[in-house]
Short mmCIF file of C-alpha atoms in Angstrom, two decimals:
data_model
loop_
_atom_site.label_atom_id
_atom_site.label_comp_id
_atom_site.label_asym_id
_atom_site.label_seq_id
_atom_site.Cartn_x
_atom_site.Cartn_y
_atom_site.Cartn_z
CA UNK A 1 0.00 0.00 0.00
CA UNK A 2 2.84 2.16 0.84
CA UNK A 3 4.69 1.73 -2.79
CA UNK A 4 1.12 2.32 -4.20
CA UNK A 5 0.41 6.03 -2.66
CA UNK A 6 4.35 6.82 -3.65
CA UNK A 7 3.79 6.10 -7.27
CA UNK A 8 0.53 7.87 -7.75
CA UNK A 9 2.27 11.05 -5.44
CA UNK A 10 4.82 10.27 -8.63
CA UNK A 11 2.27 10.27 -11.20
CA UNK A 12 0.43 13.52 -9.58
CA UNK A 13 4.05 15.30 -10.03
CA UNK A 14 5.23 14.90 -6.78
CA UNK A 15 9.15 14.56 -6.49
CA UNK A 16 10.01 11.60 -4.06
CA UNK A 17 13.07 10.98 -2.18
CA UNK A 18 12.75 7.20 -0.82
CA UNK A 19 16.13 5.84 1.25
CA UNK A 20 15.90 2.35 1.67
CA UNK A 21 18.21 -0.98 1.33
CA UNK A 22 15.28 -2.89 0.42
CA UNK A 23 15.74 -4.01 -3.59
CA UNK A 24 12.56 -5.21 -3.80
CA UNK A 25 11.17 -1.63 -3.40
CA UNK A 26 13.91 0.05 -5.07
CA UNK A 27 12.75 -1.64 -8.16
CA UNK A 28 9.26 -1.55 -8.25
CA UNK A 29 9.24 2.59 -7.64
CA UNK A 30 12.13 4.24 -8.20
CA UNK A 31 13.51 5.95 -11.55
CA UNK A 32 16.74 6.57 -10.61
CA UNK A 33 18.98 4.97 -7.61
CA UNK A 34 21.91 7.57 -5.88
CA UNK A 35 23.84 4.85 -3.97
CA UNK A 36 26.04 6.58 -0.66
CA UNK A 37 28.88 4.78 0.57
CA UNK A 38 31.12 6.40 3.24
CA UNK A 39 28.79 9.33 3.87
CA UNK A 40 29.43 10.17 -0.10
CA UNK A 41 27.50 9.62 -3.29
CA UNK A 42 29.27 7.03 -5.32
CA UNK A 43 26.94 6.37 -8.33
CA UNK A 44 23.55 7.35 -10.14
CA UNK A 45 22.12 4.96 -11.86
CA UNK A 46 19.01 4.43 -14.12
CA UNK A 47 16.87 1.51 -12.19
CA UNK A 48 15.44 0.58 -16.08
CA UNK A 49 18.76 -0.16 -17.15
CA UNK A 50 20.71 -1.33 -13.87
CA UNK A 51 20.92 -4.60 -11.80
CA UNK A 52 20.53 -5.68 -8.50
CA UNK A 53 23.99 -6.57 -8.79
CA UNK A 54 25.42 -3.44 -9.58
CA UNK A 55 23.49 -1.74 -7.20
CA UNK A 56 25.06 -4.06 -4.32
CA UNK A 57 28.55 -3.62 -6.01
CA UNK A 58 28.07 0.23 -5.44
CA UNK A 59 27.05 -0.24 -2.28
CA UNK A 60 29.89 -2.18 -0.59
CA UNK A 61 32.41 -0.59 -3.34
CA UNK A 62 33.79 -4.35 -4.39
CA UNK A 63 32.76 -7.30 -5.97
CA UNK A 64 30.57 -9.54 -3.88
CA UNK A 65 31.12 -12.96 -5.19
CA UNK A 66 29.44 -15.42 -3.62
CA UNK A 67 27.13 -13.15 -1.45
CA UNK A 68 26.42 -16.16 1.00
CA UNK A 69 29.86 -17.92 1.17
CA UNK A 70 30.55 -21.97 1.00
CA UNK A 71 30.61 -24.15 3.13
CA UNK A 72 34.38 -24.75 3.81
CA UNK A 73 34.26 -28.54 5.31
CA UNK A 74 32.06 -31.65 5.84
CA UNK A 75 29.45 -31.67 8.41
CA UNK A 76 29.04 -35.26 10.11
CA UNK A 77 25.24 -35.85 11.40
CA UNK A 78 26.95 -38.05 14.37
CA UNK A 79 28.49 -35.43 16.10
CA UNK A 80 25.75 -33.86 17.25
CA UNK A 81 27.21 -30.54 19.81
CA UNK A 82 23.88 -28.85 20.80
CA UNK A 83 20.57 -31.07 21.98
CA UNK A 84 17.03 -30.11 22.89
CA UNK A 85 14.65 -32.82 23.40
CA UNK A 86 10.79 -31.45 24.33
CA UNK A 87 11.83 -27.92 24.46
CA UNK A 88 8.43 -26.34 25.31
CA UNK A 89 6.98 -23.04 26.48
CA UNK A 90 3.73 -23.59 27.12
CA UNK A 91 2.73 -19.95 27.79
CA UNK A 92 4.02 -18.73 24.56
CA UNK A 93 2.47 -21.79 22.96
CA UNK A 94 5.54 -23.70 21.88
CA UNK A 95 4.65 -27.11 21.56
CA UNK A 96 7.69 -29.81 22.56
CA UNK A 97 10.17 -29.75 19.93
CA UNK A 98 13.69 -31.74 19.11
CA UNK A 99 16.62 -30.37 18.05
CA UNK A 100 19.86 -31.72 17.36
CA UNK A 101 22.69 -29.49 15.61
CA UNK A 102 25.91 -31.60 14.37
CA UNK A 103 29.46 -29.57 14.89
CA UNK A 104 30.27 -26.95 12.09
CA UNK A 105 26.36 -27.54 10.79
CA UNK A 106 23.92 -23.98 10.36
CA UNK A 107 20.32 -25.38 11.21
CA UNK A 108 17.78 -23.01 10.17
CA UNK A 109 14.91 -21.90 11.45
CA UNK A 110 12.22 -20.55 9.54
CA UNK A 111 8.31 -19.74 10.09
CA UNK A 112 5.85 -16.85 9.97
CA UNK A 113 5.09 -14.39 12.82
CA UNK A 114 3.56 -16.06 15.74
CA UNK A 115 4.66 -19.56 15.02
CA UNK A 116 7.16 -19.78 17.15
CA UNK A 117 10.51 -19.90 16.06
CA UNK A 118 12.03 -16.61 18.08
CA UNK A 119 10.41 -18.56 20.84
CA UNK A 120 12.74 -21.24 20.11
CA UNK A 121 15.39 -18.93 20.17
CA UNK A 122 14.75 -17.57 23.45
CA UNK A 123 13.94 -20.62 25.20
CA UNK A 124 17.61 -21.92 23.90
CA UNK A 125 19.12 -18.72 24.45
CA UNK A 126 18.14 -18.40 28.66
CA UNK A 127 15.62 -15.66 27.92
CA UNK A 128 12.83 -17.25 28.79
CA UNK A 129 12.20 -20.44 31.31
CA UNK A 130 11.43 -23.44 28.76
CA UNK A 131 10.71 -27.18 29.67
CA UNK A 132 13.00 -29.96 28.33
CA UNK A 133 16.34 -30.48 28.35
CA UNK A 134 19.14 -28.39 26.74
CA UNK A 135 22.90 -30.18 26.33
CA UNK A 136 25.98 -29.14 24.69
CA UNK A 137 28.18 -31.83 23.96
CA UNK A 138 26.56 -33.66 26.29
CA UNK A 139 26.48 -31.37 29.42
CA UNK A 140 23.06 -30.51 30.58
CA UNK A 141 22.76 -26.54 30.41
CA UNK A 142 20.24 -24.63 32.61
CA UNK A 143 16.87 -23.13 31.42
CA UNK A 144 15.63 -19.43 31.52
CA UNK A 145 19.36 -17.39 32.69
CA UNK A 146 20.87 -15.93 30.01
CA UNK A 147 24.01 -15.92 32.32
CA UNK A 148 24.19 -19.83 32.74
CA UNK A 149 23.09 -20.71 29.14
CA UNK A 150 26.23 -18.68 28.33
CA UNK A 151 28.16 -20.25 30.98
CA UNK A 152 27.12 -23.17 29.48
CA UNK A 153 28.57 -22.76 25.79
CA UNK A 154 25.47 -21.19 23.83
CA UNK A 155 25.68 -17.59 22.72
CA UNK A 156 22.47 -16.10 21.96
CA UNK A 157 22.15 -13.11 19.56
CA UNK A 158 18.34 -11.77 19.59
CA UNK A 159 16.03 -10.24 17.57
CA UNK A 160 15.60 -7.18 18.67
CA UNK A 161 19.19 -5.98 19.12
CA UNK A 162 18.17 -2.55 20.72
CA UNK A 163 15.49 -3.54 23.48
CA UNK A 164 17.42 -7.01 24.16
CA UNK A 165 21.38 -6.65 22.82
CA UNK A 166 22.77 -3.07 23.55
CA UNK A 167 22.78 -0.88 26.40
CA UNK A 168 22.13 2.25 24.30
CA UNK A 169 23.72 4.76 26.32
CA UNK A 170 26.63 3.14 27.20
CA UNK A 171 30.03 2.67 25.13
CA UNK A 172 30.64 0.43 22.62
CA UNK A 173 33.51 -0.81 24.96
CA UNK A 174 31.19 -1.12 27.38
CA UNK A 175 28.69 -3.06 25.35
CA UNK A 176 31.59 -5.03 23.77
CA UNK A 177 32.82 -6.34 27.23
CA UNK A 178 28.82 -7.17 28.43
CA UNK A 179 29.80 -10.61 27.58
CA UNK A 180 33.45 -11.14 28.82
CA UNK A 181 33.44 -10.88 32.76
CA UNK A 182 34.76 -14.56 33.39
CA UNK A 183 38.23 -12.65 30.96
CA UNK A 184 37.91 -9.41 32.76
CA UNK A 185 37.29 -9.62 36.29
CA UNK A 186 39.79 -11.58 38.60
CA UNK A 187 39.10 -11.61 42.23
CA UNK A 188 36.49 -9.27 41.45
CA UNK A 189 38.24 -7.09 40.32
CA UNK A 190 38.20 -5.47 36.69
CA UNK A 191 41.33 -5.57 34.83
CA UNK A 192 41.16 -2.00 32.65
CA UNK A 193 44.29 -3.17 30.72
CA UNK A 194 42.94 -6.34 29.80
CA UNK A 195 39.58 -4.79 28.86
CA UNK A 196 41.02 -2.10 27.12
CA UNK A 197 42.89 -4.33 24.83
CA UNK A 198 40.48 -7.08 23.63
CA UNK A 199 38.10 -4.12 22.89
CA UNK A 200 40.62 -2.76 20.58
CA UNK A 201 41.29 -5.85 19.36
CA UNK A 202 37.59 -6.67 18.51
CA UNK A 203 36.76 -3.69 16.87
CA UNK A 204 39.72 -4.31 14.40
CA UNK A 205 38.54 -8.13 13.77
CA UNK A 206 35.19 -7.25 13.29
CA UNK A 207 35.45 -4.40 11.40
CA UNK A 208 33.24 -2.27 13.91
CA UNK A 209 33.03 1.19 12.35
CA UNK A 210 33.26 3.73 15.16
CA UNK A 211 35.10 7.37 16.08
CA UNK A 212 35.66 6.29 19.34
CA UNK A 213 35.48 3.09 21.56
CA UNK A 214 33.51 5.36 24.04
CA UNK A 215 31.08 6.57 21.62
CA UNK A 216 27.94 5.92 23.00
CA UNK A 217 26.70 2.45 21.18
CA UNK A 218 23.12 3.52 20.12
CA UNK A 219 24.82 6.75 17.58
CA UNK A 220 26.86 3.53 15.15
CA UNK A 221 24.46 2.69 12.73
CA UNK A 222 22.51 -0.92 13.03
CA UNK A 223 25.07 -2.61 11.56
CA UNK A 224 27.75 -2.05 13.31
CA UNK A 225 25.67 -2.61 16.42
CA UNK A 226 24.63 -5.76 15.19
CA UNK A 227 28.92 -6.12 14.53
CA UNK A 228 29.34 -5.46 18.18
CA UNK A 229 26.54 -7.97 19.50
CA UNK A 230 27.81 -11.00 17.13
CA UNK A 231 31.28 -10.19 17.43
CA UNK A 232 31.41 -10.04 21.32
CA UNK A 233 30.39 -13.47 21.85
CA UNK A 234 32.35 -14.87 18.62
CA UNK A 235 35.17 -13.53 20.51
CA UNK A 236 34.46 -16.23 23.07
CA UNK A 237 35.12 -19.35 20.36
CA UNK A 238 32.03 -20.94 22.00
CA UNK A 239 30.53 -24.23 20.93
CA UNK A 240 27.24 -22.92 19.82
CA UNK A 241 25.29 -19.81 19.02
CA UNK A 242 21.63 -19.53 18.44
CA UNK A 243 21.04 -16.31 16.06
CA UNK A 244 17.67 -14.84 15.34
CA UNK A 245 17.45 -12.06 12.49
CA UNK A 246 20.89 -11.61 12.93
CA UNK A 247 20.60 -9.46 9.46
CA UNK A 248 17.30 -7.54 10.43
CA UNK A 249 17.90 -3.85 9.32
CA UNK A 250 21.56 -3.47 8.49
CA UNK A 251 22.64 -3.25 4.92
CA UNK A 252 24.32 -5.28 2.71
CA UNK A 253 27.73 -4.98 3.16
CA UNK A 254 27.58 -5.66 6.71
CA UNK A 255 25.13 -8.71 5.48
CA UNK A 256 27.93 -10.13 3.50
CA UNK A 257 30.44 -9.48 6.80
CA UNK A 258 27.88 -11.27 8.90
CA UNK A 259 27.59 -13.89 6.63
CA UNK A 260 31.32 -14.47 6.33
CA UNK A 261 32.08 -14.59 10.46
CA UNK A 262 29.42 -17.22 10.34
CA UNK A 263 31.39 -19.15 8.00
CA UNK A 264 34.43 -19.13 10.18
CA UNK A 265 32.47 -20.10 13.38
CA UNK A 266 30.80 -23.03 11.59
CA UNK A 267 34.17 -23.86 9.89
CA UNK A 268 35.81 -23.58 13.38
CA UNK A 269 33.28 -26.40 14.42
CA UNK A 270 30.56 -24.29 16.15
CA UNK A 271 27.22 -25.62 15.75
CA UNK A 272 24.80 -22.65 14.73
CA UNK A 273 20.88 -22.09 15.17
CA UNK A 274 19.75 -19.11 12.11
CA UNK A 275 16.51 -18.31 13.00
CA UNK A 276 15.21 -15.97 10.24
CA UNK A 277 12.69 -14.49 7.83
CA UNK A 278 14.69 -13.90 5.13
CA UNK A 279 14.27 -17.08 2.92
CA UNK A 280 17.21 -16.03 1.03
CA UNK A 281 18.75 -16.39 3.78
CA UNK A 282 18.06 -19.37 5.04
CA UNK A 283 18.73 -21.00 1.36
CA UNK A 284 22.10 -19.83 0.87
CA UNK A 285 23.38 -20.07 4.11
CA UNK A 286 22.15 -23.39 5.98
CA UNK A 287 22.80 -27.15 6.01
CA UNK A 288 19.30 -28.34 7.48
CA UNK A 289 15.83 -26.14 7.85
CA UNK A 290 13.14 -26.57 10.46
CA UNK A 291 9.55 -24.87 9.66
CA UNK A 292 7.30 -23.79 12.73
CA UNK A 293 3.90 -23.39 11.78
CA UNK A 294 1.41 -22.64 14.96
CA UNK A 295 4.02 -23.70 17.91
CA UNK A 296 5.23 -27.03 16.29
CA UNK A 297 8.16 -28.07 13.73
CA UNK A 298 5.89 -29.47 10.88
CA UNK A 299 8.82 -29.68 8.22
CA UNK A 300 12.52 -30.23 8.16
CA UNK A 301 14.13 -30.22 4.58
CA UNK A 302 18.15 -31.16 4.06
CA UNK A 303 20.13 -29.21 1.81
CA UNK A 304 19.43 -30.55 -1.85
CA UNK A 305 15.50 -30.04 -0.59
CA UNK A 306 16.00 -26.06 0.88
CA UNK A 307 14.27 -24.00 -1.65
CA UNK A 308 11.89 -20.84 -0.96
CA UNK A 309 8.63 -22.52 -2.65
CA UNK A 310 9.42 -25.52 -0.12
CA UNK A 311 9.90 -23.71 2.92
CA UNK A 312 6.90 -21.31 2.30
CA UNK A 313 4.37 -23.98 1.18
CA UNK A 314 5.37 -25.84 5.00
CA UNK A 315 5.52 -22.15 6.71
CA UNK A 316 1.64 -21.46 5.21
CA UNK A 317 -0.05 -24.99 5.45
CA UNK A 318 2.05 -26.59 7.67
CA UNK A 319 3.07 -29.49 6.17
CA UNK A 320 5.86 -30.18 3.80
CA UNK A 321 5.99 -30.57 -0.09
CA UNK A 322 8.72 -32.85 -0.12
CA UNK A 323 7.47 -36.05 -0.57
CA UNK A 324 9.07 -38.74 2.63
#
């Protein structure tokens, strides 16, 4: 409805200025495309006689390649790292679900709004108290403390990285080091030095984009918060993270960054929960996908089955396509 009262504005002779990262809209509206990079504008381009590609090569001022990344190494099914078995919250209607995620494998998560698959995430995250058991690598981990599930080897990234990731008003040091007490304090005490340096460090490996580490988190733009939030707990080398829309609202270069650190973890041998919407996404970057439809997993495709028409179809009715 939006796109349709911009173009008639457009046909009633109304100039429109629209920023946006979405292609999708860029392409069904615009004329012409000014693409800023760096706080400058790079390029102007016709949209009639531009791609999507060239757009996105503008944008992150280099070629791409292969947006999503491969797979760098051989995922064995046996070697299962993270296990839920009748994970439940039965106030935020999640049905008992299973999940098993294999060492260096990306398990995705997909579903529509309200069927619970951030659910999923926060019940394996610590954010909310779930039923069933949680293990990693065999070690039972405790339900509903973000603290302990941490403790315990899971690093959870949420979906909402302002009201549940940052501390807004505090640095990014500050909201770098949220995440590394067990490194920094000794005794109680906090070692500044110590601190000081694996901040410095971090931004550098992460490619955090900031004046200052004591600029106040919530002026960086929503990627490099996101950076910040992924990057502190990657920092950590733990054995599994569960991410949910860890792309929502940043643009595509720092897609493409994200992307690539999640090839290293799951190269390293992490095992990694994606919960998203994006079914791009989900087919270019993951090994196995789960569907929620109303509160239960109705559909699990492996990777030669992980298309967009298959995950939707389960996602809608909930049931799968993909004949068993």
């Amino acid at each position: 409805r939006l796109l349709e009262l911009v173009r008639l504005q457009r046909a009633a002779g109304t100039t429109v200025i629209m920023i946006t990262h979405r292609m999708n809209e860029i392409f069904r509206v615009a004329d012409t495309a000014a693409v800023l990079r760096d706080g400058r504008i790079v390029a102007e381009l016709d949209v009639a006689t531009t791609t999507e590609d060239e757009i996105v090569r503008q944008m992150v001022g280099r070629e791409l390649g292969d947006y999503y990344g491969t797979s760098t190494h051989t995922v064995d099914s046996d070697d299962i790292v993270l296990r839920a078995a009748a994970l439940a919250v039965a106030e935020r209607d999640l049905h008992p679900i299973d999940i098993a995620v294999a060492r260096g494998e990306i398990l995705g998560i997909a579903g529509l709004a309200g069927s619970g698959k951030e659910i999923v995430g926060h019940a394996l995250g610590g954010a909310v108290a779930a039923a069933g058991d949680v293990s990693v690598s065999g070690v039972p981990v405790a339900s509903g403390r973000p603290d302990r599930v941490l403790a315990g080897g899971i690093g959870f990234v949420p979906e909402d990285r302002k009201a549940m990731g940052l501390l807004l008003n505090r640095s990014v040091a500050e909201n770098f080091a949220l995440a590394w007490r067990s490194k920094i304090f000794r005794s109680g005490l906090r070692r500044s030095a110590v601190e000081s340096r694996m901040v410095s460090d971090a931004v550098a490996r992460f490619s955090v984009r900031t004046a200052s580490t004591q600029l106040p988190v919530g002026q960086l733009s929503g990627g490099n918060q996101q950076k910040i939030i992924i990057g502190r707990l990657f920092e950590l080398a733990l054995p599994v993270y569960v991410m949910s829309e860890p792309t929502r609202g940043i643009d595509v270069g720092a897609r493409s960054a994200i992307y690539g650190m999640l090839r290293e973890q799951a190269a390293r041998g992490a095992a990694i929960v994606l919960i998203s919407s994006e079914l791009n996404e989900l087919c270019g970057m993951c090994d196995r996908v789960l569907t929620m439809h109303q509160g239960r997993a109705v559909a699990e495709f492996a990777r030669d089955e992980i298309t967009e028409d298959n995950i939707n179809t389960a996602m809608v009715t909930g049931r799968s396509s993909v004949a068993t």
